[in-house]
PDB file of C-alpha atoms in Angstrom:
ATOM      1  CA  MET A 130     154.620  69.700  73.289  1.00 38.00           C
ATOM      2  CA  ARG A 131     150.891  69.492  73.041  1.00 42.00           C
ATOM      3  CA  HIS A 132     149.276  72.270  71.308  1.00 44.00           C
ATOM      4  CA  PRO A 133     146.461  73.685  73.859  1.00 43.00           C
ATOM      5  CA  SER A 134     142.765  73.116  72.886  1.00 50.00           C
ATOM      6  CA  LEU A 135     141.959  75.100  69.631  1.00 50.00           C
ATOM      7  CA  LEU A 136     138.323  75.870  70.895  1.00 52.00           C
ATOM      8  CA  LEU A 137     139.722  76.428  74.477  1.00 51.00           C
ATOM      9  CA  ALA A 138     142.168  79.029  73.249  1.00 47.00           C
ATOM     10  CA  LEU A 139     139.358  80.764  70.949  1.00 48.00           C
ATOM     11  CA  LEU A 140     136.801  81.078  73.646  1.00 48.00           C
ATOM     12  CA  CYS A 141     139.559  82.473  76.389  1.00 46.00           C
ATOM     13  CA  ALA A 142     140.868  84.922  73.816  1.00 42.00           C
ATOM     14  CA  LEU A 143     137.234  86.696  73.352  1.00 41.00           C
ATOM     15  CA  VAL A 144     137.378  87.835  76.983  1.00 36.00           C
ATOM     16  CA  LEU A 145     133.794  88.888  77.089  1.00 35.00           C
ATOM     17  CA  LEU A 146     131.450  87.382  79.634  1.00 34.00           C
ATOM     18  CA  ALA A 147     128.228  85.847  78.833  1.00 35.00           C
ATOM     19  CA  GLY A 148     125.665  86.260  81.560  1.00 35.00           C
ATOM     20  CA  CYS A 149     125.861  84.012  84.492  1.00 37.00           C
ATOM     21  CA  ALA A 150     123.139  81.311  85.089  1.00 36.00           C
ATOM     22  CA  GLY A 151     120.539  82.224  87.290  1.00 38.00           C
ATOM     23  CA  THR A 152     120.035  80.498  90.783  1.00 40.00           C
ATOM     24  CA  ARG A 153     117.986  77.693  90.606  1.00 51.00           C
ATOM     25  CA  GLU A 154     116.327  74.837  93.288  1.00 53.00           C
ATOM     26  CA  VAL A 155     118.118  71.639  93.062  1.00 73.00           C
ATOM     27  CA  ALA A 156     116.370  68.417  94.254  1.00 80.00           C
ATOM     28  CA  GLU A 157     116.438  67.624  97.900  1.00 89.00           C
ATOM     29  CA  ARG A 158     119.348  64.709  98.767  1.00 92.00           C
ATOM     30  CA  PRO A 159     116.702  61.778  99.058  1.00 93.00           C
ATOM     31  CA  ASP A 160     117.256  59.225 102.228  1.00 95.00           C
ATOM     32  CA  LEU A 161     120.438  56.950 101.566  1.00 97.00           C
ATOM     33  CA  PRO A 162     118.705  53.148 101.066  1.00 97.00           C
ATOM     34  CA  SER A 163     118.156  50.769 103.848  1.00 97.00           C
ATOM     35  CA  ALA A 164     120.561  48.271 102.081  1.00 97.00           C
ATOM     36  CA  PHE A 165     123.494  50.735 102.107  1.00 98.00           C
ATOM     37  CA  PRO A 166     126.517  50.047 102.555  1.00 97.00           C
ATOM     38  CA  SER A 167     125.854  46.452 101.725  1.00 98.00           C
ATOM     39  CA  HIS A 168     125.062  46.401  97.671  1.00 98.00           C
ATOM     40  CA  THR A 169     126.523  44.055  95.237  1.00 97.00           C
ATOM     41  CA  LEU A 170     128.446  45.215  92.452  1.00 96.00           C
ATOM     42  CA  ALA A 171     125.370  43.919  90.499  1.00 96.00           C
ATOM     43  CA  GLN A 172     122.805  45.924  92.426  1.00 97.00           C
ATOM     44  CA  ILE A 173     124.846  49.053  92.265  1.00 98.00           C
ATOM     45  CA  ARG A 174     125.298  48.993  88.891  1.00 97.00           C
ATOM     46  CA  GLN A 175     121.771  48.290  88.218  1.00 97.00           C
ATOM     47  CA  ASN A 176     120.727  51.137  90.230  1.00 97.00           C
ATOM     48  CA  ILE A 177     122.836  53.436  88.191  1.00 97.00           C
ATOM     49  CA  VAL A 178     121.884  52.318  84.738  1.00 95.00           C
ATOM     50  CA  GLY A 179     118.453  51.912  85.634  1.00 94.00           C
ATOM     51  CA  GLY A 180     116.041  54.248  83.491  1.00 91.00           C
ATOM     52  CA  THR A 181     119.063  55.781  81.339  1.00 94.00           C
ATOM     53  CA  ASP A 182     118.389  53.695  78.504  1.00 91.00           C
ATOM     54  CA  THR A 183     115.166  55.952  77.600  1.00 93.00           C
ATOM     55  CA  LEU A 184     117.677  58.436  76.865  1.00 95.00           C
ATOM     56  CA  ARG A 185     118.265  58.788  73.401  1.00 93.00           C
ATOM     57  CA  ALA A 186     119.085  62.756  73.028  1.00 95.00           C
ATOM     58  CA  PHE A 187     119.459  65.888  74.625  1.00 96.00           C
ATOM     59  CA  GLU A 188     119.613  69.933  74.218  1.00 96.00           C
ATOM     60  CA  GLY A 189     121.207  71.809  76.836  1.00 95.00           C
ATOM     61  CA  LYS A 190     121.365  75.788  77.165  1.00 94.00           C
ATOM     62  CA  THR A 191     124.402  75.838  79.447  1.00 94.00           C
ATOM     63  CA  SER A 192     126.810  78.672  81.151  1.00 92.00           C
ATOM     64  CA  LEU A 193     129.969  77.195  79.923  1.00 88.00           C
ATOM     65  CA  SER A 194     133.569  78.038  82.162  1.00 88.00           C
ATOM     66  CA  VAL A 195     137.359  77.400  80.424  1.00 83.00           C
ATOM     67  CA  ASP A 196     140.395  77.362  82.312  1.00 85.00           C
ATOM     68  CA  THR A 197     143.567  76.833  80.653  1.00 77.00           C
ATOM     69  CA  PRO A 198     147.574  77.955  81.699  1.00 75.00           C
ATOM     70  CA  GLY A 199     147.118  82.029  81.411  1.00 62.00           C
ATOM     71  CA  ARG A 200     143.647  82.097  80.009  1.00 61.00           C
ATOM     72  CA  GLY A 201     140.024  81.923  81.257  1.00 66.00           C
ATOM     73  CA  GLY A 202     136.742  82.992  80.405  1.00 77.00           C
ATOM     74  CA  SER A 203     133.109  82.260  80.459  1.00 82.00           C
ATOM     75  CA  PHE A 204     130.520  81.768  77.841  1.00 84.00           C
ATOM     76  CA  GLY A 205     127.087  81.121  76.960  1.00 89.00           C
ATOM     77  CA  ALA A 206     126.864  77.467  74.856  1.00 90.00           C
ATOM     78  CA  THR A 207     124.166  75.447  73.222  1.00 92.00           C
ATOM     79  CA  ILE A 208     125.011  71.819  73.156  1.00 94.00           C
ATOM     80  CA  ARG A 209     122.678  68.994  71.239  1.00 94.00           C
ATOM     81  CA  GLN A 210     123.888  65.429  70.774  1.00 93.00           C
ATOM     82  CA  ARG A 211     122.235  61.841  70.112  1.00 91.00           C
ATOM     83  CA  ARG A 212     123.397  59.129  71.608  1.00 90.00           C
ATOM     84  CA  GLY A 213     126.023  56.991  69.807  1.00 85.00           C
ATOM     85  CA  ASP A 214     125.731  59.891  67.014  1.00 86.00           C
ATOM     86  CA  SER A 215     126.679  63.350  66.275  1.00 87.00           C
ATOM     87  CA  LEU A 216     127.345  66.352  68.684  1.00 89.00           C
ATOM     88  CA  TYR A 217     127.050  69.823  68.161  1.00 92.00           C
ATOM     89  CA  LEU A 218     128.063  72.953  70.079  1.00 90.00           C
ATOM     90  CA  SER A 219     127.698  76.179  69.324  1.00 90.00           C
ATOM     91  CA  ILE A 220     129.639  79.025  71.512  1.00 87.00           C
ATOM     92  CA  SER A 221     128.579  82.677  72.287  1.00 84.00           C
ATOM     93  CA  PRO A 222     130.058  85.633  74.089  1.00 75.00           C
ATOM     94  CA  GLY A 223     126.909  87.049  74.578  1.00 69.00           C
ATOM     95  CA  LEU A 224     124.405  89.485  73.016  1.00 65.00           C
ATOM     96  CA  GLY A 225     123.241  86.624  70.715  1.00 69.00           C
ATOM     97  CA  ILE A 226     126.513  86.742  68.712  1.00 78.00           C
ATOM     98  CA  GLU A 227     128.065  82.878  67.682  1.00 80.00           C
ATOM     99  CA  ALA A 228     131.532  83.236  67.967  1.00 83.00           C
ATOM    100  CA  ALA A 229     132.453  79.205  67.579  1.00 86.00           C
ATOM    101  CA  ARG A 230     130.656  76.065  66.614  1.00 89.00           C
ATOM    102  CA  ALA A 231     131.617  72.568  66.629  1.00 90.00           C
ATOM    103  CA  LEU A 232     130.561  69.247  65.398  1.00 90.00           C
ATOM    104  CA  ILE A 233     131.829  65.804  66.682  1.00 87.00           C
ATOM    105  CA  THR A 234     130.750  62.896  64.576  1.00 86.00           C
ATOM    106  CA  PRO A 235     131.299  58.851  65.244  1.00 82.00           C
ATOM    107  CA  ASP A 236     134.844  59.326  63.659  1.00 84.00           C
ATOM    108  CA  SER A 237     135.637  62.739  63.116  1.00 88.00           C
ATOM    109  CA  PHE A 238     135.520  66.314  64.335  1.00 89.00           C
ATOM    110  CA  PHE A 239     135.045  70.245  62.782  1.00 92.00           C
ATOM    111  CA  VAL A 240     135.537  73.258  64.492  1.00 90.00           C
ATOM    112  CA  TYR A 241     134.438  76.802  62.954  1.00 91.00           C
ATOM    113  CA  ASP A 242     135.932  79.787  63.994  1.00 88.00           C
ATOM    114  CA  ARG A 243     133.562  82.412  62.721  1.00 86.00           C
ATOM    115  CA  ILE A 244     135.862  85.449  63.883  1.00 86.00           C
ATOM    116  CA  LYS A 245     138.552  84.506  61.419  1.00 88.00           C
ATOM    117  CA  LYS A 246     136.728  82.321  59.043  1.00 90.00           C
ATOM    118  CA  ARG A 247     138.640  79.224  59.583  1.00 91.00           C
ATOM    119  CA  LEU A 248     137.610  75.245  59.801  1.00 92.00           C
ATOM    120  CA  TYR A 249     139.660  73.011  61.522  1.00 91.00           C
ATOM    121  CA  TYR A 250     138.948  69.324  61.055  1.00 91.00           C
ATOM    122  CA  GLY A 251     140.309  65.690  61.480  1.00 91.00           C
ATOM    123  CA  ASN A 252     139.837  62.625  62.672  1.00 88.00           C
ATOM    124  CA  LEU A 253     138.232  61.923  65.961  1.00 81.00           C
ATOM    125  CA  ALA A 254     141.611  60.680  67.230  1.00 79.00           C
ATOM    126  CA  TYR A 255     142.698  64.309  67.531  1.00 78.00           C
ATOM    127  CA  ALA A 256     139.835  65.970  68.816  1.00 73.00           C
ATOM    128  CA  ASP A 257     140.671  65.770  72.116  1.00 64.00           C
ATOM    129  CA  GLN A 258     143.235  68.665  71.526  1.00 64.00           C
ATOM    130  CA  TYR A 259     140.990  70.835  69.842  1.00 66.00           C
ATOM    131  CA  LEU A 260     137.913  70.723  71.930  1.00 67.00           C
ATOM    132  CA  PRO A 261     136.732  71.482  75.236  1.00 54.00           C
ATOM    133  CA  LEU A 262     135.336  68.208  75.748  1.00 55.00           C
ATOM    134  CA  PRO A 263     138.160  65.496  76.706  1.00 55.00           C
ATOM    135  CA  LEU A 264     135.793  62.757  75.677  1.00 54.00           C
ATOM    136  CA  ASP A 265     135.406  60.494  72.704  1.00 48.00           C
ATOM    137  CA  GLY A 266     132.287  57.986  71.495  1.00 48.00           C
ATOM    138  CA  ASP A 267     129.307  57.695  73.513  1.00 54.00           C
ATOM    139  CA  ASP A 268     131.438  58.591  76.549  1.00 76.00           C
ATOM    140  CA  ILE A 269     130.248  62.180  75.752  1.00 82.00           C
ATOM    141  CA  PHE A 270     126.669  61.418  75.737  1.00 89.00           C
ATOM    142  CA  GLN A 271     126.918  59.415  79.567  1.00 92.00           C
ATOM    143  CA  SER A 272     129.676  62.158  80.893  1.00 91.00           C
ATOM    144  CA  LEU A 273     127.424  65.322  79.575  1.00 93.00           C
ATOM    145  CA  LEU A 274     124.397  63.759  81.111  1.00 94.00           C
ATOM    146  CA  GLY A 275     126.248  62.604  84.118  1.00 95.00           C
ATOM    147  CA  ILE A 276     124.778  59.220  83.743  1.00 96.00           C
ATOM    148  CA  LEU A 277     128.386  57.266  83.864  1.00 94.00           C
ATOM    149  CA  ALA A 278     128.625  53.882  85.307  1.00 95.00           C
ATOM    150  CA  PRO A 279     130.974  51.256  85.915  1.00 96.00           C
ATOM    151  CA  ASP A 280     131.531  48.515  83.458  1.00 94.00           C
ATOM    152  CA  ASP A 281     130.063  44.983  83.960  1.00 92.00           C
ATOM    153  CA  PHE A 282     133.462  43.081  82.960  1.00 94.00           C
ATOM    154  CA  THR A 283     135.865  44.490  85.621  1.00 96.00           C
ATOM    155  CA  ASP A 284     136.434  43.075  89.111  1.00 96.00           C
ATOM    156  CA  TRP A 285     135.719  46.236  90.851  1.00 98.00           C
ATOM    157  CA  GLN A 286     136.951  46.455  94.537  1.00 98.00           C
ATOM    158  CA  ILE A 287     133.807  47.968  96.589  1.00 98.00           C
ATOM    159  CA  GLU A 288     134.330  50.151  99.798  1.00 98.00           C
ATOM    160  CA  ALA A 289     132.062  52.837 101.423  1.00 98.00           C
ATOM    161  CA  ASP A 290     131.712  55.397 103.746  1.00 97.00           C
ATOM    162  CA  ALA A 291     128.968  57.145 105.628  1.00 97.00           C
ATOM    163  CA  ASN A 292     127.738  58.474 102.157  1.00 97.00           C
ATOM    164  CA  TYR A 293     129.268  57.025  99.144  1.00 98.00           C
ATOM    165  CA  TYR A 294     130.260  53.816  97.423  1.00 98.00           C
ATOM    166  CA  TYR A 295     133.882  53.484  96.025  1.00 98.00           C
ATOM    167  CA  LEU A 296     134.564  51.471  93.203  1.00 98.00           C
ATOM    168  CA  ARG A 297     138.400  50.853  92.003  1.00 98.00           C
ATOM    169  CA  ASP A 298     139.737  48.587  89.670  1.00 97.00           C
ATOM    170  CA  PRO A 299     142.560  46.229  90.314  1.00 96.00           C
ATOM    171  CA  ALA A 300     145.070  47.948  88.797  1.00 95.00           C
ATOM    172  CA  ASP A 301     143.932  51.374  90.450  1.00 95.00           C
ATOM    173  CA  THR A 302     143.751  53.175  87.476  1.00 96.00           C
ATOM    174  CA  GLN A 303     140.212  54.403  87.857  1.00 96.00           C
ATOM    175  CA  LEU A 304     138.044  55.639  90.648  1.00 98.00           C
ATOM    176  CA  TYR A 305     134.402  55.780  90.897  1.00 98.00           C
ATOM    177  CA  VAL A 306     132.564  58.011  93.539  1.00 98.00           C
ATOM    178  CA  ILE A 307     128.523  56.867  93.842  1.00 98.00           C
ATOM    179  CA  ASP A 308     126.076  58.360  95.417  1.00 98.00           C
ATOM    180  CA  PRO A 309     123.726  55.847  96.608  1.00 98.00           C
ATOM    181  CA  ALA A 310     120.895  58.645  97.512  1.00 97.00           C
ATOM    182  CA  PHE A 311     120.729  59.975  93.787  1.00 97.00           C
ATOM    183  CA  TRP A 312     122.631  56.667  92.488  1.00 97.00           C
ATOM    184  CA  ARG A 313     124.705  58.731  90.511  1.00 98.00           C
ATOM    185  CA  VAL A 314     128.540  59.181  89.827  1.00 98.00           C
ATOM    186  CA  VAL A 315     129.535  62.036  91.766  1.00 98.00           C
ATOM    187  CA  ARG A 316     133.157  61.736  91.022  1.00 98.00           C
ATOM    188  CA  TYR A 317     135.361  59.862  88.359  1.00 96.00           C
ATOM    189  CA  GLU A 318     139.057  59.776  88.125  1.00 96.00           C
ATOM    190  CA  ALA A 319     141.528  57.867  85.885  1.00 94.00           C
ATOM    191  CA  PHE A 320     144.949  57.683  86.547  1.00 95.00           C
ATOM    192  CA  ASP A 321     148.281  56.668  84.397  1.00 93.00           C
ATOM    193  CA  GLY A 322     150.614  53.794  85.315  1.00 90.00           C
ATOM    194  CA  ALA A 323     152.652  56.123  87.657  1.00 92.00           C
ATOM    195  CA  GLY A 324     149.190  57.043  89.516  1.00 93.00           C
ATOM    196  CA  GLU A 325     149.272  60.496  88.359  1.00 95.00           C
ATOM    197  CA  MET A 326     145.619  61.768  87.557  1.00 96.00           C
ATOM    198  CA  ILE A 327     145.093  62.246  83.758  1.00 91.00           C
ATOM    199  CA  GLU A 328     141.515  62.899  84.284  1.00 91.00           C
ATOM    200  CA  GLN A 329     138.615  63.931  86.517  1.00 94.00           C
ATOM    201  CA  ARG A 330     134.950  64.584  86.211  1.00 94.00           C
ATOM    202  CA  LEU A 331     132.605  65.882  88.584  1.00 97.00           C
ATOM    203  CA  PHE A 332     128.766  65.922  88.663  1.00 97.00           C
ATOM    204  CA  SER A 333     126.926  67.894  91.152  1.00 97.00           C
ATOM    205  CA  GLU A 334     123.678  70.113  91.884  1.00 96.00           C
ATOM    206  CA  PHE A 335     121.115  67.397  91.031  1.00 97.00           C
ATOM    207  CA  ASP A 336     117.729  67.757  89.792  1.00 95.00           C
ATOM    208  CA  SER A 337     114.748  65.604  89.049  1.00 94.00           C
ATOM    209  CA  MET A 338     114.272  65.411  85.521  1.00 92.00           C
ATOM    210  CA  GLU A 339     111.488  63.012  83.652  1.00 89.00           C
ATOM    211  CA  GLY A 340     111.995  60.545  86.545  1.00 90.00           C
ATOM    212  CA  LEU A 341     115.501  60.767  86.814  1.00 94.00           C
ATOM    213  CA  PHE A 342     118.353  62.396  89.056  1.00 96.00           C
ATOM    214  CA  LEU A 343     120.739  64.402  86.595  1.00 97.00           C
ATOM    215  CA  PRO A 344     123.016  66.820  87.371  1.00 97.00           C
ATOM    216  CA  ARG A 345     122.854  70.253  86.359  1.00 96.00           C
ATOM    217  CA  ARG A 346     126.721  71.156  86.846  1.00 96.00           C
ATOM    218  CA  VAL A 347     129.393  69.044  85.204  1.00 95.00           C
ATOM    219  CA  VAL A 348     133.121  69.574  85.412  1.00 94.00           C
ATOM    220  CA  LEU A 349     135.597  67.613  83.266  1.00 90.00           C
ATOM    221  CA  ARG A 350     139.514  68.437  84.118  1.00 90.00           C
ATOM    222  CA  ARG A 351     142.837  67.436  82.792  1.00 87.00           C
ATOM    223  CA  PRO A 352     145.264  67.891  85.482  1.00 90.00           C
ATOM    224  CA  LEU A 353     148.334  67.391  83.585  1.00 88.00           C
ATOM    225  CA  ASP A 354     147.173  69.880  81.124  1.00 82.00           C
ATOM    226  CA  GLN A 355     146.039  72.053  83.677  1.00 86.00           C
ATOM    227  CA  THR A 356     142.671  72.452  81.595  1.00 85.00           C
ATOM    228  CA  THR A 357     139.298  72.529  82.838  1.00 89.00           C
ATOM    229  CA  ALA A 358     136.048  72.949  81.291  1.00 88.00           C
ATOM    230  CA  SER A 359     132.720  73.641  83.350  1.00 92.00           C
ATOM    231  CA  LEU A 360     129.431  73.454  82.474  1.00 93.00           C
ATOM    232  CA  TYR A 361     126.173  74.690  84.114  1.00 96.00           C
ATOM    233  CA  TYR A 362     122.846  73.560  82.588  1.00 96.00           C
ATOM    234  CA  ARG A 363     120.124  76.511  82.558  1.00 94.00           C
ATOM    235  CA  ARG A 364     118.019  74.512  80.646  1.00 95.00           C
ATOM    236  CA  LEU A 365     117.916  70.918  79.744  1.00 95.00           C
ATOM    237  CA  ASP A 366     115.628  69.001  77.366  1.00 95.00           C
ATOM    238  CA  LEU A 367     115.807  65.329  77.202  1.00 96.00           C
ATOM    239  CA  ASN A 368     114.706  63.237  74.142  1.00 95.00           C
ATOM    240  CA  PRO A 369     113.421  66.201  72.228  1.00 93.00           C
ATOM    241  CA  ALA A 370     111.374  65.670  69.078  1.00 89.00           C
ATOM    242  CA  GLU A 371     113.480  67.391  66.539  1.00 85.00           C
ATOM    243  CA  LEU A 372     117.371  67.873  66.888  1.00 85.00           C
ATOM    244  CA  ALA A 373     118.965  70.360  64.565  1.00 79.00           C
ATOM    245  CA  PHE A 374     122.958  69.584  63.696  1.00 82.00           C
ATOM    246  CA  ALA A 375     123.017  72.495  60.778  1.00 78.00           C
ATOM    247  CA  PHE A 376     126.674  73.010  60.525  1.00 83.00           C
ATOM    248  CA  ARG A 377     126.905  76.013  57.744  1.00 84.00           C
ATOM    249  CA  ILE A 378     130.361  77.663  57.307  1.00 86.00           C
ATOM    250  CA  SER A 379     131.290  80.663  55.186  1.00 86.00           C
ATOM    251  CA  ASP A 380     132.137  79.636  51.325  1.00 88.00           C
ATOM    252  CA  ASP A 381     135.523  81.423  51.805  1.00 91.00           C
ATOM    253  CA  ALA A 382     136.464  79.961  54.837  1.00 90.00           C
ATOM    254  CA  GLU A 383     140.085  78.517  55.130  1.00 94.00           C
ATOM    255  CA  ARG A 384     140.050  74.617  55.577  1.00 94.00           C
ATOM    256  CA  ILE A 385     142.506  73.152  57.708  1.00 91.00           C
ATOM    257  CA  LEU A 386     142.902  69.809  58.059  1.00 92.00           C
ATOM    258  CA  VAL A 387     144.660  68.374  61.224  1.00 88.00           C
ATOM    259  CA  ASP A 388     146.929  65.539  61.194  1.00 79.00           C
ATOM    260  CA  GLU A 389     149.381  64.140  63.522  1.00 62.00           C
ATOM    261  CA  GLN A 390     151.815  66.528  62.903  1.00 54.00           C
ATOM    262  CA  GLN A 391     149.888  69.250  64.009  1.00 59.00           C
ATOM    263  CA  THR A 392     149.062  67.323  67.360  1.00 53.00           C
ATOM    264  CA  HIS A 393     152.797  67.520  68.802  1.00 52.00           C
TER     265      HIS A 393
END
């Protein structure tokens, strides 16, 4: 049996609610490009990735909502990440109180429960069951900023309706739904061999930031686990000059190594 996400369980157990994000205008949807729906795969991919290579780091102040079987809650969170490097996450139930923090490096993860003074750590391979972000590696950066793009080595099958492109792989295990007005993925889904959805990522409320359209709302779902994490960026700073990853823990904190036995 899979253990529920430790950090999700911690957040939901707090019960307290962070203040709701204020309403904010998002960008008006541009007109569809004149070449739609006849873009080639190379053109679709280039339009998506164009300009995103300038994004090397970010810091976001977010409202985070989590939902797992029998639990749910909303909190404030600060997220910092360098592309291809570490990700730092600080969780607050409100009133400036930090309840938990997490650090994801290229090969390890650390989750510190400040309430119980417990540090959970281990190989990145086991992180998905202890963090509210069901992602790993550089994929985290792309998903949190909503700059996902289909790879350039799969023979993607392209379909279109009146508003979107749909790209599916030959095995029908991945689906990208692309809005050519923003040139952003608005929905990504992954399926297992039996056709059951194992992951879904949703991107919406796009805003223009430093010449790029980026989503303010990101939803990450694991349907089989009935687990959802939803982030709304109240503030998003791109390529900040300085990015702190200080991960202080109490000297008397209990340290718990997470291994394969604890994930089954």
